[in-house]
mmCIF file of C-alpha atoms in Angstrom:
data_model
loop_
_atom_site.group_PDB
_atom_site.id
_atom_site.type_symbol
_atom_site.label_atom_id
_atom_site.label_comp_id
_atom_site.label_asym_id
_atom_site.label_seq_id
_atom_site.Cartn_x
_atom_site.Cartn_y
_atom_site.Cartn_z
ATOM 1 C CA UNK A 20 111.487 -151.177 32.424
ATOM 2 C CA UNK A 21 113.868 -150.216 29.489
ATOM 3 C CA UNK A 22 113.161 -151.859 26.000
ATOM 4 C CA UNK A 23 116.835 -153.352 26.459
ATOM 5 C CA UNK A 24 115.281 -155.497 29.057
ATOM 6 C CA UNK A 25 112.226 -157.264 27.530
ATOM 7 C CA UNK A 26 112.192 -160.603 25.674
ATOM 8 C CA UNK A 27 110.176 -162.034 22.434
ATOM 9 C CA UNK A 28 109.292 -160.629 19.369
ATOM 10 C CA UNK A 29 107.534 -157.456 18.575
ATOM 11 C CA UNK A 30 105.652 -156.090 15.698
ATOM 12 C CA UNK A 31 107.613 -153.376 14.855
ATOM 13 C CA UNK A 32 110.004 -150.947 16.675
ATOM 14 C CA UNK A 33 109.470 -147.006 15.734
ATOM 15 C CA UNK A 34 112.395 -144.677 15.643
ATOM 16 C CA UNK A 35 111.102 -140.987 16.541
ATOM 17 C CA UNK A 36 108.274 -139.300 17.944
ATOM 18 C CA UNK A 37 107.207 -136.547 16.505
ATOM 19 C CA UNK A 38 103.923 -135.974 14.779
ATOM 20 C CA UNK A 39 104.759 -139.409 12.634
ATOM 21 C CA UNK A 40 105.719 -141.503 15.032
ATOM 22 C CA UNK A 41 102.881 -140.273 16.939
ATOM 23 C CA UNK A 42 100.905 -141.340 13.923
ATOM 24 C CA UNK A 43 102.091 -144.290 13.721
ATOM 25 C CA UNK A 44 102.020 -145.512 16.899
ATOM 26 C CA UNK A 45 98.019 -144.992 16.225
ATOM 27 C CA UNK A 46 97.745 -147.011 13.600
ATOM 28 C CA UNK A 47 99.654 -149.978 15.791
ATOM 29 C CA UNK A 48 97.211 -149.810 18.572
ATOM 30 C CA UNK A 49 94.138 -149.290 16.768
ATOM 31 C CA UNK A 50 95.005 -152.654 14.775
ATOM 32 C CA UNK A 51 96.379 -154.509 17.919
ATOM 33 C CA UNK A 52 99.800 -154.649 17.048
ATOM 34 C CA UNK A 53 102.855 -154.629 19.775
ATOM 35 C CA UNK A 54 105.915 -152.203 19.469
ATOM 36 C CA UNK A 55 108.444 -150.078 21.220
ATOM 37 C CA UNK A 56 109.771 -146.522 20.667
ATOM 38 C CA UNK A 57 112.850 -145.358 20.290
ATOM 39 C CA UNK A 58 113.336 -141.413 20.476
ATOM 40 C CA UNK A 59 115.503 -138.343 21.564
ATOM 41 C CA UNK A 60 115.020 -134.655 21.777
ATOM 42 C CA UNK A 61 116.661 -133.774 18.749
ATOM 43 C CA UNK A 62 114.303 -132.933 16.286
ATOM 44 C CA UNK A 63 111.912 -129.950 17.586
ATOM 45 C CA UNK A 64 110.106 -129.035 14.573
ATOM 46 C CA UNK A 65 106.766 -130.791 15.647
ATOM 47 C CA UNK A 66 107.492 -129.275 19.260
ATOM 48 C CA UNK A 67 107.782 -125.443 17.471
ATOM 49 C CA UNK A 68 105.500 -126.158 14.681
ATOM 50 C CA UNK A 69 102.332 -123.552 14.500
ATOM 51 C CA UNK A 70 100.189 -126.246 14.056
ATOM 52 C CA UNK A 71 97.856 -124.483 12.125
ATOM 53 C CA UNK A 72 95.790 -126.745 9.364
ATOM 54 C CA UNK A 73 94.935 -124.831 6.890
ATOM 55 C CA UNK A 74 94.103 -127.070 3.551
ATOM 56 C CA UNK A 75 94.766 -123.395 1.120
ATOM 57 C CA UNK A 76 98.276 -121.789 0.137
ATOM 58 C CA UNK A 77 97.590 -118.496 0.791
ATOM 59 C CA UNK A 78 100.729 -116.882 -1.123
ATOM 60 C CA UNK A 79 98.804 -118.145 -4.145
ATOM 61 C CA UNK A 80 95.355 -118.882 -3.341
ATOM 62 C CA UNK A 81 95.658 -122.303 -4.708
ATOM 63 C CA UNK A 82 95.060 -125.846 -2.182
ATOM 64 C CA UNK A 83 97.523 -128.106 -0.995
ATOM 65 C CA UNK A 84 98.434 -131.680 -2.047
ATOM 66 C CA UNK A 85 95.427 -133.600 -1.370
ATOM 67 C CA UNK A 86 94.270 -131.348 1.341
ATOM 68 C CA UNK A 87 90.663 -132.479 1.461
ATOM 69 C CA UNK A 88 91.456 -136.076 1.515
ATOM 70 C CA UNK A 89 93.821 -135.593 4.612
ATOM 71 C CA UNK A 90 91.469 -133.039 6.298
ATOM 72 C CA UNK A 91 89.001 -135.653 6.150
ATOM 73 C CA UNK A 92 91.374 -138.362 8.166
ATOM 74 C CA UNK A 93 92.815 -135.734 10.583
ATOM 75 C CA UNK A 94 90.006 -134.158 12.373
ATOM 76 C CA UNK A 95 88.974 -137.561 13.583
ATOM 77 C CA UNK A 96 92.370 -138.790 13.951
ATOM 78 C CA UNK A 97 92.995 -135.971 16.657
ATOM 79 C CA UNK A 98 89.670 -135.759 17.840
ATOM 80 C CA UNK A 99 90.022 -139.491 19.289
ATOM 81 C CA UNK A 100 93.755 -138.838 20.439
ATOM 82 C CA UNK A 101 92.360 -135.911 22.410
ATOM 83 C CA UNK A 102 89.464 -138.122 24.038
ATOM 84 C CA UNK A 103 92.815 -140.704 24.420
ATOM 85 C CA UNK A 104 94.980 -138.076 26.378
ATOM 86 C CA UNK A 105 92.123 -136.474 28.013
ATOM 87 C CA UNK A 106 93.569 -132.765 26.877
ATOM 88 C CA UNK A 107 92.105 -130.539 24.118
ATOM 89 C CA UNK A 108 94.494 -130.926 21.344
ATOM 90 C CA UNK A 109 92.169 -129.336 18.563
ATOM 91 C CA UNK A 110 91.129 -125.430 18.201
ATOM 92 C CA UNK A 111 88.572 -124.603 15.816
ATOM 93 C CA UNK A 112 89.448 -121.223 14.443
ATOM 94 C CA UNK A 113 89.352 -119.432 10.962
ATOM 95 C CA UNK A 114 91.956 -118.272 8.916
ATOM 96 C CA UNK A 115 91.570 -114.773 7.797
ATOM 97 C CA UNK A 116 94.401 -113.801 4.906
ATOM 98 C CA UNK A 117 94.674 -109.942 4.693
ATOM 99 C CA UNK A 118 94.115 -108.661 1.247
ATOM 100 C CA UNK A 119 97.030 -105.718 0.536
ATOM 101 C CA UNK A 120 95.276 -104.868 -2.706
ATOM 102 C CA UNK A 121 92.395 -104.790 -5.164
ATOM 103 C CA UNK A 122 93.963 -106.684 -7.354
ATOM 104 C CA UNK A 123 94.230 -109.349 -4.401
ATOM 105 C CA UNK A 124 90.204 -109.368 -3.545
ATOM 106 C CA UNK A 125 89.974 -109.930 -7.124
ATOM 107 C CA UNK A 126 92.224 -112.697 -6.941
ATOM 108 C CA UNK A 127 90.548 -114.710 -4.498
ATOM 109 C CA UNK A 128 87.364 -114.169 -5.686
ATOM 110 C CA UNK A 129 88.864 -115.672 -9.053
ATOM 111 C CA UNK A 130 89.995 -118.662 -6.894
ATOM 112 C CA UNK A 131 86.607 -119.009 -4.762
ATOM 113 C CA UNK A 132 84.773 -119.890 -8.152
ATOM 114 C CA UNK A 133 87.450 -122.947 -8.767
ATOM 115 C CA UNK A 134 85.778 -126.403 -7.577
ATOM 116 C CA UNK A 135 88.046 -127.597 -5.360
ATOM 117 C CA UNK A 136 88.385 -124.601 -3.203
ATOM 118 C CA UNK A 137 84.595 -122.945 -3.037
ATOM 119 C CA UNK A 138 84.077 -125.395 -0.274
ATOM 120 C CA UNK A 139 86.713 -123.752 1.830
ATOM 121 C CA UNK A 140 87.263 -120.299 0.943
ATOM 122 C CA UNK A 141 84.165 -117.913 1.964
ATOM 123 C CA UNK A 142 83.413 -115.074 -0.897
ATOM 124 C CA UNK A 143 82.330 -112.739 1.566
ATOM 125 C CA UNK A 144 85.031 -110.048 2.214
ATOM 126 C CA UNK A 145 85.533 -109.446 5.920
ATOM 127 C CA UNK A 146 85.843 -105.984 7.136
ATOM 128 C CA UNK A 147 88.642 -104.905 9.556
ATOM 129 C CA UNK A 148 87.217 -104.185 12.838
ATOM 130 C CA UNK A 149 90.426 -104.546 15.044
ATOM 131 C CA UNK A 150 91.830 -101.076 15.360
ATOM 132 C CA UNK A 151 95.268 -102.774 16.290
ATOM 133 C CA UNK A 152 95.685 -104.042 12.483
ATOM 134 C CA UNK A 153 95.949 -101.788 9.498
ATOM 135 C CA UNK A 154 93.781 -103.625 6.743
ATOM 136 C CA UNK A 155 91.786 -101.344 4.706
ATOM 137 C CA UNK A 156 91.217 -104.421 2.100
ATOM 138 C CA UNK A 157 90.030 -106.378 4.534
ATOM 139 C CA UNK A 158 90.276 -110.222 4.752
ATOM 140 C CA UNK A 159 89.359 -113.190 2.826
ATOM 141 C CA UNK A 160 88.374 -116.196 5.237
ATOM 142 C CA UNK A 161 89.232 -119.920 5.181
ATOM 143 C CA UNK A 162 86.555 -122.370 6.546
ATOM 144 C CA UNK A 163 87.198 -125.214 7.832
ATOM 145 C CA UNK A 164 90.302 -124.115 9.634
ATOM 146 C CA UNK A 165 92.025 -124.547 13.171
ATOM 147 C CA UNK A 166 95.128 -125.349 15.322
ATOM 148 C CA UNK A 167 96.483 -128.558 16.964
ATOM 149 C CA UNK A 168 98.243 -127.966 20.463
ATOM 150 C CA UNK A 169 100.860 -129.853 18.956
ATOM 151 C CA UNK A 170 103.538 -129.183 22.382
ATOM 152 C CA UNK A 171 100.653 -130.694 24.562
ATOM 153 C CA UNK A 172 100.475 -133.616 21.875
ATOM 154 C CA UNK A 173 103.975 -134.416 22.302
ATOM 155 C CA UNK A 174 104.129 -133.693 26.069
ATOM 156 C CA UNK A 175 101.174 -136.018 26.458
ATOM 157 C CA UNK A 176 101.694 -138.901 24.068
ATOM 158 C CA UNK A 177 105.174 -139.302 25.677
ATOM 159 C CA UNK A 178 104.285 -139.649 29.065
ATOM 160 C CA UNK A 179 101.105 -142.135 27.638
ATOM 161 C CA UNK A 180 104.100 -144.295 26.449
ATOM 162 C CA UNK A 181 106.449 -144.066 29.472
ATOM 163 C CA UNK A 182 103.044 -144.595 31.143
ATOM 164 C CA UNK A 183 103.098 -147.980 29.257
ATOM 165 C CA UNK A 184 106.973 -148.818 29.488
ATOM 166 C CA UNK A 185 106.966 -148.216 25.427
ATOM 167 C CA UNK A 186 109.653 -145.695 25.479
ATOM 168 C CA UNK A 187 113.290 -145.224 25.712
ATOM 169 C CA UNK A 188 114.347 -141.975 25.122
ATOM 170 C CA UNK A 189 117.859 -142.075 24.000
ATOM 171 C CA UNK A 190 119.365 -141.875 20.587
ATOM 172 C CA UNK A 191 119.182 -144.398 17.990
ATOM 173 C CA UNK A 192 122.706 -146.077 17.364
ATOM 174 C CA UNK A 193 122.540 -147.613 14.302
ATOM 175 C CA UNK A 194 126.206 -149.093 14.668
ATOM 176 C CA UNK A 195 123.165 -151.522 17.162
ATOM 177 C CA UNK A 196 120.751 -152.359 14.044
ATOM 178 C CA UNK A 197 121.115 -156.141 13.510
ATOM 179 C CA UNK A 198 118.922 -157.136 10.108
ATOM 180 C CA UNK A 199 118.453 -160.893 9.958
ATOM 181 C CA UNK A 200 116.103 -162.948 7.483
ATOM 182 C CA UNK A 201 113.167 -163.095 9.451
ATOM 183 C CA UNK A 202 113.895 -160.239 12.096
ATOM 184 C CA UNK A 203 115.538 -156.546 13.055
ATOM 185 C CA UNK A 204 117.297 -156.828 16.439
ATOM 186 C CA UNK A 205 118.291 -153.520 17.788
ATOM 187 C CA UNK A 206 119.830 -153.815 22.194
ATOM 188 C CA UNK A 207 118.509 -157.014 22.752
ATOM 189 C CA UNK A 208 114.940 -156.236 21.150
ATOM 190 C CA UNK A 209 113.576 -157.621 17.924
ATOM 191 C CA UNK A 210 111.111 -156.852 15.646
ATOM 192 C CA UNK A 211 109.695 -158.318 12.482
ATOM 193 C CA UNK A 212 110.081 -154.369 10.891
ATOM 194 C CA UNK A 213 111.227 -150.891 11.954
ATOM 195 C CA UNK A 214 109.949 -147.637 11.193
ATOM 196 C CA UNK A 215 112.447 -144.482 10.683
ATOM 197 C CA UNK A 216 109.898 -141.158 12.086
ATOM 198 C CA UNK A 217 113.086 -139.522 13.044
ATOM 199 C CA UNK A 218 111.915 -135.850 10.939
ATOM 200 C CA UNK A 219 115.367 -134.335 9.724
ATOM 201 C CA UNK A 220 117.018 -136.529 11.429
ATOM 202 C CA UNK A 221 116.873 -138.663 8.177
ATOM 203 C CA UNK A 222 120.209 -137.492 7.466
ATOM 204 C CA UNK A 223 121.841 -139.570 9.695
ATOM 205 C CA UNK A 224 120.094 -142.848 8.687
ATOM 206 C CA UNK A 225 122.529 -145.068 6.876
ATOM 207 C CA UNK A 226 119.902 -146.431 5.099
ATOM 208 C CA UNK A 227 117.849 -143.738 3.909
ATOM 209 C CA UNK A 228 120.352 -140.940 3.606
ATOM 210 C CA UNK A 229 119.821 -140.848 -0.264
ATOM 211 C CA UNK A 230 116.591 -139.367 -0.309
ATOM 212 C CA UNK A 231 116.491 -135.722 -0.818
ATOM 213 C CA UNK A 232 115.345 -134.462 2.409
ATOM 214 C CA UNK A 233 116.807 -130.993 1.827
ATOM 215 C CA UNK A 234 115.296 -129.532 5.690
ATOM 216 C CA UNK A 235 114.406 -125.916 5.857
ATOM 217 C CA UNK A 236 114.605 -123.925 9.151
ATOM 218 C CA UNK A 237 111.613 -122.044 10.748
ATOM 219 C CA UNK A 238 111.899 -119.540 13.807
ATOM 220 C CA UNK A 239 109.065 -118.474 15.541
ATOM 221 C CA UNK A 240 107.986 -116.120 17.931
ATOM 222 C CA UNK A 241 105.373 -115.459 21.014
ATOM 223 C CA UNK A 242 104.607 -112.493 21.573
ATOM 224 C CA UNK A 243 102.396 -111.065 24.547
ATOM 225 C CA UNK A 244 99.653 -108.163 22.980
ATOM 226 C CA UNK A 245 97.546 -107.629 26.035
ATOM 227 C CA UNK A 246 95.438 -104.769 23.284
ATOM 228 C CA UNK A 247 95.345 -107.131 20.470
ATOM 229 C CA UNK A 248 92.301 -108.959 21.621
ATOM 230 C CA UNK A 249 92.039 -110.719 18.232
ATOM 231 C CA UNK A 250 90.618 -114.117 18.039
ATOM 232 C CA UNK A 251 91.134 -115.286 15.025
ATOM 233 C CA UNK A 252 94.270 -116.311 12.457
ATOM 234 C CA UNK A 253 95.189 -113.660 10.745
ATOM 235 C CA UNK A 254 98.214 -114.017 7.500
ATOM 236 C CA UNK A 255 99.337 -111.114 6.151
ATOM 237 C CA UNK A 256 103.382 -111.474 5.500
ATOM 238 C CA UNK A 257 103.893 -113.531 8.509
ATOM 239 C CA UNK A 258 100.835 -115.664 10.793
ATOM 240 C CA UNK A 259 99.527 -114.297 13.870
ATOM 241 C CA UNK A 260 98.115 -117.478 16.012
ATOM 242 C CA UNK A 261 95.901 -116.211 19.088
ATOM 243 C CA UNK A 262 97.020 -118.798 21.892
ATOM 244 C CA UNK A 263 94.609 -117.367 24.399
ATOM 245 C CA UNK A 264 96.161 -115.232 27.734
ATOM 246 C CA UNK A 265 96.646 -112.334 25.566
ATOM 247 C CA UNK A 266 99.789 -114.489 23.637
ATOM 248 C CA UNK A 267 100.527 -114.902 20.010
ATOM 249 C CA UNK A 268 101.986 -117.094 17.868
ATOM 250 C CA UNK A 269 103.754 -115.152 15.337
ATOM 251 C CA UNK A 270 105.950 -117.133 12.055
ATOM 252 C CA UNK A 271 107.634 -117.914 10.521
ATOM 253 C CA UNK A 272 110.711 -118.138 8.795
ATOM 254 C CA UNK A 273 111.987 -120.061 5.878
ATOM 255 C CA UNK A 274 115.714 -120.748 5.702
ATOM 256 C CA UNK A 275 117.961 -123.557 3.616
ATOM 257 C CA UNK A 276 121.375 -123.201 4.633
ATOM 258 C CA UNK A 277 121.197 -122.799 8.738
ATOM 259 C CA UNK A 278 120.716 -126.188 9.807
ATOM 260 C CA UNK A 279 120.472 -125.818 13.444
ATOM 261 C CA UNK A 280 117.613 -125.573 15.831
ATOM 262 C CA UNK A 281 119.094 -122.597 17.800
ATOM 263 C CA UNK A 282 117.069 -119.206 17.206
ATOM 264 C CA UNK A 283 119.355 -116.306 15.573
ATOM 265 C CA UNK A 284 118.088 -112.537 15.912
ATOM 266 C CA UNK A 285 118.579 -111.959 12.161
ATOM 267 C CA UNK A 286 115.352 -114.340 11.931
ATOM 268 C CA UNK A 287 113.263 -112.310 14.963
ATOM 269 C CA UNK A 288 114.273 -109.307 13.446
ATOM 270 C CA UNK A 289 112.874 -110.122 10.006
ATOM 271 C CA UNK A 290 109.809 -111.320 11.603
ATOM 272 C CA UNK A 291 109.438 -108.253 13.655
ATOM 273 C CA UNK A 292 109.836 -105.860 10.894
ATOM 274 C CA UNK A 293 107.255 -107.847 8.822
ATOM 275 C CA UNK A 294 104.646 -107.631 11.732
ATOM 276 C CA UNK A 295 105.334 -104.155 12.597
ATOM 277 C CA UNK A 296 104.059 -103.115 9.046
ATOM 278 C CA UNK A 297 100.519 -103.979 9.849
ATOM 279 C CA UNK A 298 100.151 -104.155 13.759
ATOM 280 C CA UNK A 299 99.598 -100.553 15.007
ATOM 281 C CA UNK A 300 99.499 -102.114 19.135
ATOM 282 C CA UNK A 301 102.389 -102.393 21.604
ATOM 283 C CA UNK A 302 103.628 -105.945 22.543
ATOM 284 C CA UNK A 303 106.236 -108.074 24.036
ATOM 285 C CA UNK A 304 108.274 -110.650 22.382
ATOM 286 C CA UNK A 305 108.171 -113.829 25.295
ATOM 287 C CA UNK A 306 109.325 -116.478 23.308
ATOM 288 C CA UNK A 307 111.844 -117.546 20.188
ATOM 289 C CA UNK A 308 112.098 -121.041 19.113
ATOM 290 C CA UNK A 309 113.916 -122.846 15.958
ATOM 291 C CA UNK A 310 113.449 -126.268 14.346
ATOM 292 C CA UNK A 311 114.193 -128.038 11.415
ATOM 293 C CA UNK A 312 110.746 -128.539 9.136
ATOM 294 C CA UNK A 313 111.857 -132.000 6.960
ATOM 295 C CA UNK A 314 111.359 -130.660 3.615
ATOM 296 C CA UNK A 315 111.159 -132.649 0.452
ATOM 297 C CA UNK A 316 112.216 -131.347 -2.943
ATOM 298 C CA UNK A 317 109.659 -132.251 -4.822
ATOM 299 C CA UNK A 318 107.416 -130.768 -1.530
ATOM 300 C CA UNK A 319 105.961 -134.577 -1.030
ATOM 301 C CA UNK A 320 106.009 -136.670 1.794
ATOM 302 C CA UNK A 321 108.813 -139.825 1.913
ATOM 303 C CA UNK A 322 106.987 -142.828 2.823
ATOM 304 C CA UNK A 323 107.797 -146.594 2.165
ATOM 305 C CA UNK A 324 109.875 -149.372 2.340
ATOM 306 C CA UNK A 325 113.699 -149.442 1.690
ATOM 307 C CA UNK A 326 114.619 -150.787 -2.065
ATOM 308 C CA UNK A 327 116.726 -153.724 -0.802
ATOM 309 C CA UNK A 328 116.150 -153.822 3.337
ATOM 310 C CA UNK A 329 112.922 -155.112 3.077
ATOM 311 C CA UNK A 330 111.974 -155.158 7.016
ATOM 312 C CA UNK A 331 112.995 -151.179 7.286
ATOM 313 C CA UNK A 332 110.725 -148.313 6.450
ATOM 314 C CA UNK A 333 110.434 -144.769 6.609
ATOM 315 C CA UNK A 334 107.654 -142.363 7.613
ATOM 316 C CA UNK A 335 108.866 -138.661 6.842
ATOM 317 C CA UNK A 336 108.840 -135.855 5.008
ATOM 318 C CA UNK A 337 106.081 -133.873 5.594
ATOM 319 C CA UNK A 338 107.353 -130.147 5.549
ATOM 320 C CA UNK A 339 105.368 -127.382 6.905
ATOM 321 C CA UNK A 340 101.736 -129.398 6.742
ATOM 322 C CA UNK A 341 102.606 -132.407 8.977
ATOM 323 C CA UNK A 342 99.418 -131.908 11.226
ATOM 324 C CA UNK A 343 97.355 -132.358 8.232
ATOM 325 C CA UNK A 344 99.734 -135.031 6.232
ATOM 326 C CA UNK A 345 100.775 -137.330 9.244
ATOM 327 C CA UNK A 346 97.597 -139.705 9.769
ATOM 328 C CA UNK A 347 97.030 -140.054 6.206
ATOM 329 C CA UNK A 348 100.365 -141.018 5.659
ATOM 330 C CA UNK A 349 100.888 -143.040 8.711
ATOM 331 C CA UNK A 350 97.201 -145.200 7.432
ATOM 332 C CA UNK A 351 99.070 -145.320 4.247
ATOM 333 C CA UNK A 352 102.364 -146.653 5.170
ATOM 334 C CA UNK A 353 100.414 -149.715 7.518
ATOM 335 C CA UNK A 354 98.110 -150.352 5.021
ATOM 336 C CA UNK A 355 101.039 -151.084 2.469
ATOM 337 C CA UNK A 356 102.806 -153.093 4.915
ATOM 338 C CA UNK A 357 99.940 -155.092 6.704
ATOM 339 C CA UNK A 358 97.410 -155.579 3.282
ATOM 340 C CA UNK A 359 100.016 -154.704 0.541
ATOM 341 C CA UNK A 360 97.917 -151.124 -0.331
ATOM 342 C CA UNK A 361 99.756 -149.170 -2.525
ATOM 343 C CA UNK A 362 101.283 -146.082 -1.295
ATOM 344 C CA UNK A 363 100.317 -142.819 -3.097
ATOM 345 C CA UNK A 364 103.185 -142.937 -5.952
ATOM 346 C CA UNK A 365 103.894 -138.980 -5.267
ATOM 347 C CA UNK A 366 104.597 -139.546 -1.515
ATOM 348 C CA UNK A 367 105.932 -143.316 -2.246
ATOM 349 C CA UNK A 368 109.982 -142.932 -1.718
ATOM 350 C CA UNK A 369 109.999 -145.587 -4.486
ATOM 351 C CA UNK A 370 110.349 -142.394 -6.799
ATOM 352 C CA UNK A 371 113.913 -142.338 -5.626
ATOM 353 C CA UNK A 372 115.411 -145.753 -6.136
ATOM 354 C CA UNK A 373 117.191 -144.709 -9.572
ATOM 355 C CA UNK A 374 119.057 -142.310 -7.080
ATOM 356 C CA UNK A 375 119.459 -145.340 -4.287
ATOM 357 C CA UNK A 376 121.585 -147.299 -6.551
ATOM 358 C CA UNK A 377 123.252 -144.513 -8.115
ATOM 359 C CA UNK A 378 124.508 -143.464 -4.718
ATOM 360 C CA UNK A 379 125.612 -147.085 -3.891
#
């Protein structure tokens, strides 16, 4: 039964469904709460997305905003949704970042000692034993490390929904958004609050166009290496994700200007030629795939309630770490809503309002 159809009052309608809408959408039936969801095909960065979670940024050996805290909320947050779709969503598997140099073992010894990242990065160099990668440094390792299956998330929580009669996949008009005093009616449903999740989509959102969600396009690659036989992440100048079957994940690219989600073979090639410097074994490229990673300027997440529409909110943001960032941010954003919790002030889009009435 379409959306369009059904009668009475919900708790909130959710735009998008990507890894924060997903999220979400948790947090709603964990507390008992009724909504609908509204979403197209659009966006495909959580549908391309390596899903690796990885709480260190291994350019610079340093951690990532608040990675502990969110590690803590995501591995359970997945490990229920994967009891919930009955598929496994969540691959345990270490990171291993290829040293080039010296200079770099040094380096992440140096950054071993620091506090907040002893607990995840191991000070015991690993030694190449895969003839099919030059490394002669060897690797430092991450603990604590893994991938989320997030195509089989999507896949999955989509037909859960349809399953339910909680989805209508077409694209949000907002020409349709009524806001009234006590209400948001959009095609004959209302809600007492909606929830924007739409990922770059943001720029097409009347209402929350003024925040700087600047988008920055990733291509990625599979690739088939049937003498690989490697089981384990490895970075060096691009990731190599073992997918099992002999296949590889292999990514990814960072670009600001092309804002489309169609893969180009200047990006394959640059990934290619960055591979090819330290795989020595033959392989097959199988797949190419684009999307849009929402990207922040200030590299934080946008989550919280519009300065002067007080029933709409937004949930977005989240860049390249939205496995890791989405539940805690989701938790955060219902929390502020339902118990008036404050939101995080470096993810809170309250940051922005100075540019919100600027722009209007």
């Amino acid at each position: 039964m379409p959306i369009s159809y059904l009668c009475g009052m919900i708790d909130y309608l959710i735009v998008g469904l990507g890894l924060a809408g997903i999220s979400f959408c948790e947090q709603l039936e964990g507390n008992s709460k009724t909504y609908r969801v509204i979403a197209d095909k659009s966006q495909t960065s959580s549908v391309v997305a390596g899903g690796l979670y990885n709480p260190v940024i291994l350019k610079r050996f340093t951690l990532a905003w608040n990675a502990k805290e969110q590690l803590e909320q995501a591995l359970p947050f997945y490990e229920k949704l994967s009891k919930k779709l009955q598929v496994q969503l969540d691959f345990k598997i270490p990171v291993l970042r290829r040293f080039a140099s010296i200079e770099e073992q040094n380096m992440w010894f140096e950054a071993s000692d620091k506090p907040q990242l002893n607990y995840f990065l191991s000070t015991t160099i690993k030694k190449n034993n895969n003839i099919s990668f030059d490394a002669p440094f060897g690797y430092g390792e991450v603990r604590h490390t893994g991938r989320i299956d997030t195509k089989v998330l999507l896949v999955n929580y989509e037909r859960y929904l349809l399953e339910k009669e909680l989805l209508q996949q077409e694209t949000f008009d907002y020409t349709c958004l009524e806001i009234n005093e006590d209400a948001i009616t959009y095609k004959g449903v209302t809600a007492k609050k909606i929830i924007f999740a739409t990922g770059f989509g943001l720029t097409d959102n009347p209402f929350f166009n003024y925040l700087p969600l600047n988008g920055t396009k990733g291509e990625l690659l599979t690739i088939k290496a049937p003498a690989l036989k490697e089981e384990n992440v490895i970075k060096s100048s691009v990731f190599i994700i073992p997918l099992g079957s002999d296949l590889y994940r292999v990514g990814a690219t960072y670009k600001w200007k092309d804002k489309t989600n169609l893969p180009t073979e200047e990006s394959k090639l640059e990934l290619l030629e960055k591979l090819d410097t330290f795989l020595n074994c033959a392989y097959e490229v199988v797949d190419h795939v684009a999307g849009i990673r929402p990207t922040v300027a200030d590299r934080r997440p946008l989550v919280g309630q519009h300065p002067d529409e007080k029933k709409l909110f937004i949930l977005n943001g989240f860049g390249s770490r939205g496995v890791m960032i989405a539940p805690t941010a989701s938790a955060s954003l219902y929390q502020f809503i339902e118990n008036k919790e404050a939101i995080h002030p470096e993810m809170n889009i309250a940051r922005f309002t100075k540019k919100y009435y600027q722009k209007k």
